[in-house]
């Protein structure tokens, strides 16, 4: 990865981002399998927060049978009937998500035993007219709850969309959100636009989708049920409440009907993401809406995803725009995940998660086979919102903080470390996949045990390496505070 892009956490774009008052956040990239470098379906997202310090922990929920009449219940009042069997799934939960102090688990992203992956959510504004026509429901579907009831139940990405949509239709939604859902065959993108209305689109296999915090779905055919799913009576509702001047069900503009298009907070990132992946396409900055799907100039790799989710406006037209103050990976990014879903791998190894903690500009993407993991490394179980030396989040967050004290000096050090370690993970991954696939054919349990050990080892290696960087930076910082003595003063001190 290019150092100038991997240092967004240290650059001028980040410093200007400190001044933003916006609370909603997140940037996402979804890639169809024919548009990705290794044939994987990819969903990825920066999880941005309102404050800098907020730890996350990985949890594994085992498969279990439920009691008759059991409900999956959440703090805001949402209740979903539990299936007869709750599927095994992983979640990346807020550090306090399993306590009564939290608003909900905020598991944010995860994958289940059927290799269904969910990333929820990109927070989105709903316009006043849509809110008035179909008010939000306090006890409805919200970001804090989505993966925690979808992943234990859905056996495909489409089924996940249908389940989530049905729940919004019947029980309502408490927020406007954009949700990524995928399996090894396809990826879907869903937007919740009001108390009971939603839409979802299947990402074309040869294209990608970039999402910020503005609703994106437009120019879709509501009658194309193979590729578009939506709430009942959606077009009629929009027409009745005059949410669009003209309702065209064959080129339906959900984003304009329910959202706020053209907001610089969102379209700047939309332009940048598409500019980076399809630089051959000349587009003006700050258009009201950008194409929903685009073909990349070259097939997209995990390294490309990291480059986009770390990017600032340096070297682009927006660098000269004074109020272009919202790049991708900002300091309040608390984690970034990339799910690669590969149909050519054994079932338990089909999902490869690339996980980073803190702002991705100062962190390393660590690969893990989450469906093969039996153990969660201690670094992904530890920590709160207060600094400590055990968790993965604080290991990377601490390095970013120290590097910001002298970006010109420490930035290249941090970038060199990041590129070296992450580059090694990326370089070796195809070999690891090949070895595990070969071993699985001979002894599945041995392959899964190896994948579990390898995944845990990657986390431990990366965290220890981050601690080593912290030690080096802190040592150098303390040296920099030494007083500079004249030769005469120094001789006098030595003589004392």
C-alpha positions as MATLAB code, in Angstrom:
seq = 'XXXXXXXXXXXXXXXXXXXXXXXXXXXXXXXXXXXXXXXXXXXXXXXXXXXXXXXXXXXXXXXXXXXXXXXXXXXXXXXXXXXXXXXXXXXXXXXXXXXXXXXXXXXXXXXXXXXXXXXXXXXXXXXXXXXXXXXXXXXXXXXXXXXXXXXXXXXXXXXXXXXXXXXXXXXXXXXXXXXXXXXXXXXXXXXXXXXXXXXXXXXXXXXXXXXXXXXXXXXXXXXXXXXXXXXXXXXXXXXXXXXXXXXXXXXXXXXXXXXXXXXXXXXXXXXXXXXXXXXXXXXXXXXXXXXXXXXXXXXXXXXXXXXXXXXXXXXXXXXXXXXXXXXXXXXXXXXXXXXXXXXXXXXXXXXXXXXXXXXXXXXXXXXXXXXXXXXXXXXXXXXXXXXXXXXXXXXXXXXXXXXXXXXXXXXXXXXXXXXXXXXXXXXXXXXXXXXXXXXXXXXXXXXXXXXXXXXXXXXXXXXXXXXXXXXXXXXXXXXXXXXXXXXXXXXXXXXX';
ca = [
       0.000    0.000    0.000;
       1.142    3.498   -0.725;
       2.501    5.294    2.322;
       0.937    8.626    1.427;
      -2.495    7.026    1.516;
      -1.940    4.760    4.496;
      -1.156    7.774    6.667;
      -4.539    9.507    6.533;
      -4.753    9.274   10.287;
      -1.668   11.460   10.484;
      -2.327   13.846    7.655;
      -3.988   17.182    7.191;
      -7.309   15.634    6.225;
      -7.568   14.097    9.652;
      -6.691   17.325   11.410;
      -9.497   19.129    9.645;
     -11.851   16.252   10.372;
     -11.435   16.912   14.078;
     -13.595   20.004   13.643;
     -16.645   18.243   12.216;
     -19.837   18.238   14.265;
     -21.394   15.280   12.509;
     -22.204   12.264   14.648;
     -23.211    9.802   11.941;
     -20.378    8.089   10.183;
     -19.002    5.047    8.305;
     -17.798    4.301    4.785;
     -18.356    1.012    2.935;
     -17.196   -0.825   -0.186;
     -19.045   -3.844   -1.634;
     -17.530   -5.830   -4.518;
     -19.102   -8.491   -6.739;
     -17.148  -11.713   -7.230;
     -16.309  -10.988  -10.867;
     -14.957   -7.566   -9.920;
     -12.633   -8.814   -7.165;
      -9.037   -9.863   -7.647;
      -9.457  -13.382   -6.252;
     -13.076  -14.089   -7.173;
     -14.432  -13.409   -3.698;
     -17.586  -11.536   -2.828;
     -16.421   -8.658   -0.605;
     -18.172   -6.430    1.904;
     -16.210   -3.921    3.972;
     -16.798   -0.960    6.260;
     -15.196    1.595    8.544;
     -17.081    1.696   11.835;
     -16.825    5.325   12.883;
     -17.997    6.585   16.238;
     -18.784    9.902   17.889;
     -15.697    9.784   20.146;
     -12.132    8.554   19.701;
     -11.937    5.928   22.433;
     -14.301    2.978   22.110;
     -13.101   -0.598   22.277;
     -14.628   -3.608   20.513;
     -14.450   -7.310   21.345;
     -14.957  -10.439   19.262;
     -17.574  -12.901   20.500;
     -18.508  -16.377   19.262;
     -22.103  -17.497   19.789;
     -22.371  -21.301   19.538;
     -25.206  -23.071   17.746;
     -27.987  -23.978   20.162;
     -31.555  -25.228   20.263;
     -34.110  -22.807   21.660;
     -37.056  -23.218   23.973;
     -40.586  -23.174   22.615;
     -41.794  -19.579   22.362;
     -38.337  -18.133   22.998;
     -37.808  -14.563   21.810;
     -34.669  -12.680   20.823;
     -35.157   -9.469   22.810;
     -33.317   -6.165   22.825;
     -33.115   -3.207   25.172;
     -35.080   -0.825   22.945;
     -38.087   -3.180   23.012;
     -37.568   -5.023   19.717;
     -38.526   -8.712   19.967;
     -38.034  -11.329   17.266;
     -39.261  -14.926   17.501;
     -36.272  -17.222   17.844;
     -35.850  -20.084   15.353;
     -35.879  -23.669   16.567;
     -32.098  -23.648   16.239;
     -29.947  -20.544   16.627;
     -27.045  -20.739   14.189;
     -23.444  -20.289   15.294;
     -22.227  -16.793   14.525;
     -19.541  -14.300   15.397;
     -20.016  -10.659   16.317;
     -17.789   -7.664   16.958;
     -19.481   -6.221   20.015;
     -19.040   -2.930   21.843;
     -16.821   -3.432   24.875;
     -19.885   -2.960   27.122;
     -22.435   -4.400   24.710;
     -23.362   -7.296   26.987;
     -24.032   -5.072   30.015;
     -27.155   -3.235   31.131;
     -25.312    0.068   30.670;
     -25.334   -0.304   26.875;
     -28.178    0.570   24.484;
     -27.667   -2.794   22.842;
     -24.942   -5.235   21.813;
     -23.841   -3.230   18.756;
     -22.255   -6.357   17.318;
     -21.912   -4.344   14.085;
     -20.562   -7.137   11.894;
     -20.337  -10.894   11.909;
     -20.610  -14.134    9.977;
     -22.605  -17.298   10.638;
     -22.027  -21.001   10.003;
     -23.754  -20.761    6.599;
     -21.211  -18.128    5.568;
     -23.701  -15.298    5.646;
     -21.960  -12.043    6.539;
     -23.677   -8.888    7.785;
     -22.223   -5.418    8.356;
     -24.610   -2.983   10.050;
     -24.724   -0.118    9.627;
     -24.011    3.052    7.677;
     -26.099    5.574    9.635;
     -28.296    7.699    7.365;
     -30.466   10.795    7.648;
     -34.138   10.560    6.743;
     -35.707   13.682    5.269;
     -38.480   15.489    7.139;
     -41.209   14.623    4.638;
     -40.514   10.887    4.907;
     -40.351   11.045    8.698;
     -43.708   12.802    8.799;
     -45.343   10.379    6.364;
     -44.034    7.268    8.154;
     -42.583    8.092   11.588;
     -39.802    6.054   13.138;
     -40.688    3.485   15.790;
     -38.754    3.585   19.072;
     -39.055   -0.181   19.570;
     -38.235   -0.969   15.967;
     -35.118   -2.223   14.185;
     -31.975   -0.251   15.048;
     -28.257   -0.573   14.379;
     -27.548   -1.929   17.843;
     -29.618   -5.047   17.157;
     -29.428   -6.031   13.473;
     -26.614   -8.635   13.249;
     -27.717  -10.171   16.556;
     -31.029  -11.440   15.203;
     -30.264  -11.774   11.481;
     -27.122  -13.914   11.752;
     -28.595  -16.623   14.042;
     -31.392  -17.176   11.520;
     -30.423  -16.495    7.886;
     -28.967  -19.205    5.653;
     -28.340  -16.976    2.639;
     -27.827  -13.297    1.931;
     -31.197  -13.020    0.216;
     -32.902  -14.705    3.162;
     -31.152  -12.212    5.457;
     -32.560   -9.321    3.425;
     -36.046  -10.821    3.501;
     -35.886  -11.436    7.246;
     -34.670   -7.933    8.023;
     -37.175   -6.390    5.636;
     -40.075   -8.374    7.092;
     -39.110   -7.261   10.597;
     -39.002   -3.594    9.539;
     -42.365   -3.912    7.781;
     -44.058   -5.591   10.736;
     -42.353   -3.958   13.737;
     -40.944   -0.769   12.275;
     -37.508    0.821   12.289;
     -36.053    3.245   14.785;
     -33.369    4.671   12.474;
     -32.382    5.214    8.885;
     -29.615    2.771    7.997;
     -27.637    1.156    5.172;
     -26.811   -2.539    5.653;
     -24.382   -4.847    3.816;
     -25.340   -8.529    3.502;
     -23.484  -11.225    1.597;
     -22.777  -14.905    1.129;
     -20.352  -16.733   -1.173;
     -22.691  -16.279   -4.155;
     -23.801  -12.657   -3.963;
     -23.885   -9.381   -2.050;
     -26.903   -7.216   -1.230;
     -27.174   -3.650   -0.062;
     -30.248   -2.532    1.894;
     -31.509    0.886    2.998;
     -34.119    1.604    5.658;
     -35.763    4.908    4.770;
     -38.599    5.407    7.250;
     -40.578    3.723    9.994;
     -41.688    0.862    7.747;
     -40.215    1.311    4.259;
     -37.021   -0.165    2.897;
     -35.329   -1.324   -0.289;
     -32.487   -3.726   -1.129;
     -30.454   -4.229   -4.292;
     -28.228   -7.071   -5.386;
     -24.765   -5.850   -6.329;
     -23.909   -6.903   -9.914;
     -21.156   -9.492   -9.996;
     -18.904   -7.378  -12.211;
     -19.300   -4.126  -10.288;
     -18.726   -2.462   -6.930;
     -20.705   -0.140   -4.684;
     -19.385    2.652   -2.482;
     -21.508    3.990    0.395;
     -21.000    6.870    2.837;
     -23.789    8.139    5.105;
     -26.259    9.262    2.485;
     -28.864    6.984    0.938;
     -27.576    5.700   -2.392;
     -30.212    3.545   -4.063;
     -31.601    5.093   -7.237;
     -32.434    4.206  -10.849;
     -33.653    0.703   -9.958;
     -36.596   -1.257  -11.334;
     -38.984   -2.228   -8.541;
     -40.412   -4.991  -10.729;
     -36.994   -6.693  -11.044;
     -37.499   -9.031   -8.102;
     -34.368  -10.994   -8.943;
     -32.230   -7.975   -8.105;
     -34.485   -5.605   -6.142;
     -36.527   -6.283   -2.999;
     -38.591   -3.675   -1.179;
     -41.325   -2.987    1.327;
     -44.930   -3.618    0.202;
     -46.573   -0.706   -1.594;
     -43.393    1.352   -1.709;
     -44.046    3.228   -4.971;
     -47.679    3.945   -4.039;
     -46.600    5.259   -0.637;
     -44.068    7.613   -2.214;
     -46.634    8.861   -4.743;
     -49.392    9.326   -2.155;
     -47.144   11.349    0.141;
     -45.491   13.262   -2.716;
     -41.984   12.283   -1.667;
     -40.959   12.535   -5.334;
     -42.201   14.939   -7.988;
     -42.518   11.999  -10.349;
     -42.565    8.339   -9.346;
     -40.988    6.065  -11.950;
     -41.091    2.486  -10.680;
     -38.674    1.414  -13.431;
     -36.072    4.019  -12.427;
     -37.028    4.406   -8.809;
     -35.090    6.917   -6.700;
     -35.353    5.681   -3.122;
     -32.486    7.923   -1.943;
     -34.178   11.113   -3.100;
     -37.593   10.080   -1.757;
     -36.392    9.208    1.740;
     -32.924   10.709    2.188;
     -30.993   13.931    1.693;
     -29.017   13.799   -1.544;
     -26.089   16.073   -2.341;
     -24.812   16.530    1.219;
     -21.066   17.263    0.972;
     -20.478   15.117    4.064;
     -21.418   12.112    1.935;
     -20.900   12.955   -1.736;
     -17.267   13.956   -1.191;
     -16.511   10.428   -0.060;
     -18.687    8.910   -2.773;
     -16.767   10.827   -5.411;
     -13.425    9.877   -3.860;
     -14.224    6.162   -3.547;
     -15.340    5.950   -7.177;
     -12.421    8.094   -8.332;
      -9.962    5.703   -6.689;
     -11.478    2.481   -8.043;
     -12.509    3.818  -11.467;
     -10.062    6.669  -12.166;
     -10.770    6.465  -15.893;
     -14.257    7.887  -15.304;
     -14.227   11.680  -15.093;
     -16.918   12.891  -12.700;
     -17.505   16.332  -11.285;
     -17.168   16.758   -7.540;
     -20.264   17.408   -5.444;
     -22.883   16.075   -7.785;
     -26.300   15.417   -6.229;
     -26.017   11.679   -6.905;
     -23.301    9.415   -8.278;
     -23.801    6.113  -10.133;
     -24.976    3.362   -7.800;
     -22.731    0.679   -9.303;
     -19.508    1.024  -11.279;
     -17.021   -1.310  -12.951;
     -13.516   -0.935  -11.483;
     -10.647   -0.141  -13.815;
      -8.887   -3.213  -12.453;
     -10.140   -5.996  -10.253;
     -10.338   -5.006   -6.598;
      -8.066   -6.579   -3.979;
      -8.094   -6.399   -0.192;
      -5.165   -3.999   -0.466;
      -7.294   -1.758   -2.691;
     -10.109   -1.825   -0.137;
      -7.651   -0.806    2.574;
      -6.339    2.000    0.396;
      -9.868    3.358   -0.132;
     -10.948    3.079    3.487;
      -7.771    4.894    4.590;
      -7.935    7.624    1.970;
      -7.947   11.385    2.319;
      -8.372   14.030   -0.371;
      -4.661   14.623   -0.911;
      -3.811   14.766   -4.619;
      -7.415   15.232   -5.747;
      -9.629   18.163   -6.698;
     -11.206   18.129   -3.264;
      -7.860   18.932   -1.637;
      -8.379   22.511   -2.834;
     -11.925   22.768   -1.460;
     -11.890   24.443    1.953;
     -14.916   22.659    3.421;
     -13.959   19.181    2.163;
     -13.328   17.995    5.699;
     -14.678   14.442    5.791;
     -12.299   11.801    4.362;
     -12.620    8.038    4.926;
     -10.626    6.749    7.883;
     -10.761    9.404   10.580;
      -9.410    9.330   14.105;
     -12.776    8.284   15.508;
     -12.870    5.148   13.374;
     -12.931    2.410   15.992;
     -12.572   -0.592   13.700;
     -12.534   -1.591   10.037;
     -13.499   -4.970    8.650;
     -13.240   -6.636    5.259;
     -15.092   -9.906    4.630;
     -13.902  -12.040    1.719;
     -16.417  -14.803    0.912;
     -14.763  -17.454   -1.275;
     -16.872  -20.239   -2.796;
     -13.815  -22.322   -3.742;
     -12.729  -22.972   -0.134;
     -14.042  -25.633    2.287;
     -17.199  -24.489    4.080;
     -15.624  -23.474    7.401;
     -12.829  -21.615    5.591;
     -14.921  -19.749    3.040;
     -15.049  -16.486    4.987;
     -11.753  -14.711    5.534;
     -12.017  -11.646    7.765;
      -9.450   -8.864    7.568;
      -9.870   -6.939   10.826;
      -8.248   -3.668   11.916;
      -8.767   -1.721   15.143;
      -8.713    2.031   15.617;
      -8.310    4.187   12.539;
      -7.199    1.991    9.617;
      -4.572    4.572    8.731;
      -2.566    3.534   11.778;
      -3.592   -0.113   12.084;
      -2.922   -3.439   10.402;
      -5.547   -5.663    8.794;
      -5.245   -9.059   10.503;
      -6.626  -12.127    8.649;
      -8.846  -14.600   10.519;
     -10.943  -17.632    9.535;
     -13.796  -16.776   11.886;
     -15.894  -19.865   11.178;
     -12.956  -22.085   12.071;
     -12.127  -20.254   15.285;
     -12.764  -22.121   18.517;
     -10.937  -19.599   20.674;
     -10.988  -15.812   20.801;
      -7.493  -14.407   21.454;
      -7.213  -12.485   24.703;
      -6.437   -9.255   22.830;
      -9.913   -9.408   21.244;
     -11.624  -10.054   24.590;
      -9.931   -7.362   26.693;
     -10.388   -3.660   27.189;
     -12.863   -0.834   27.745;
     -12.900    2.848   26.796;
      -9.940    3.458   29.130;
      -6.389    2.826   27.954;
      -4.762   -0.447   28.992;
      -2.007   -2.580   27.549;
      -3.814   -5.810   26.717;
      -6.388   -5.190   23.977;
      -5.816   -5.032   20.234;
      -7.795   -1.807   19.997;
      -5.593    0.092   22.440;
      -2.389   -1.334   20.976;
      -3.112    0.319   17.615;
      -4.895    3.352   19.030;
      -1.884    4.171   21.212;
       0.512    4.073   18.267;
      -1.707    6.425   16.271;
      -1.837    8.880   19.161;
       1.928    8.933   19.655;
       2.557    9.304   15.931;
       0.326   12.367   15.799;
       2.672   14.212   18.150;
       5.200   14.451   15.314;
       3.690   13.241   12.022;
       6.657   14.298    9.938;
       9.023   12.154   11.979;
       6.861    9.284   13.184;
       4.532    9.010   10.206;
       7.084    7.276    7.968;
       8.043    4.955   10.841;
       4.444    3.933   11.375;
       3.800    3.567    7.638;
       6.876    1.402    7.156;
       5.842   -0.896    9.991;
       2.266   -1.097    8.735;
       3.255   -1.840    5.153;
       5.760   -4.490    6.212;
       3.472   -6.448    8.547;
       0.271   -6.109    6.583;
       2.133   -6.758    3.365;
       3.433  -10.039    4.818;
      -0.108  -11.108    5.743;
      -1.364  -10.297    2.257;
       1.574  -11.936    0.520;
       1.318  -15.214    2.436;
      -2.461  -15.569    2.349;
      -2.784  -17.491   -0.909;
      -0.194  -19.997    0.307;
      -2.028  -20.448    3.618;
      -5.316  -20.968    1.770;
      -3.687  -23.589   -0.469;
      -2.153  -25.482    2.448;
      -5.353  -25.482    4.494;
      -7.446  -26.569    1.528;
      -5.084  -29.461    0.869;
      -5.038  -30.471    4.540;
      -8.844  -30.229    4.765;
      -9.201  -32.791    1.964;
      -7.154  -35.240    4.054;
      -8.229  -34.319    7.594;
     -10.910  -31.624    8.060;
     -10.515  -31.382   11.828;
      -6.756  -30.943   11.579;
      -7.248  -28.190    9.000;
      -9.751  -26.358   11.196;
      -7.466  -26.646   14.209;
      -4.629  -25.216   12.135;
      -6.859  -22.388   10.874;
      -7.890  -21.556   14.437;
      -4.282  -21.483   15.612;
      -3.192  -19.455   12.595;
      -5.973  -16.883   13.100;
      -5.167  -16.449   16.782;
      -1.477  -16.257   15.986;
      -1.996  -13.448   13.497;
      -3.743  -11.354   16.132;
      -1.069  -12.017   18.745;
       1.702  -11.244   16.250;
       0.127   -7.966   15.148;
      -0.649   -6.797   18.677;
       2.841   -7.606   19.951;
       4.299   -5.809   16.966;
       2.157   -2.749   17.761;
       3.472   -2.831   21.331;
       7.019   -2.890   19.982;
       6.268    0.183   17.873;
       4.794    1.925   20.911;
       7.961    1.192   22.873;
      10.158    2.612   20.111;
       8.077    5.757   19.689;
       7.874    6.390   23.424;
      11.609    5.892   23.833;
      12.353    8.376   21.091;
       9.829   10.877   22.458;
      11.458   10.846   25.887;
      14.854   11.440   24.293;
      13.469   14.441   22.462;
      12.724   16.204   25.750;
      16.366   16.100   26.892;
      17.881   19.507   27.427;
      20.636   20.429   24.983;
      23.748   21.377   26.959;
      26.785   23.306   25.835;
      30.061   21.370   25.958;
      31.071   23.333   29.063;
      27.795   22.569   30.836;
      28.042   18.926   29.907;
      31.573   18.636   31.295;
      30.453   20.267   34.525;
      27.568   17.804   34.888;
      29.903   14.872   34.280;
      32.220   16.131   36.962;
      29.540   16.282   39.650;
];
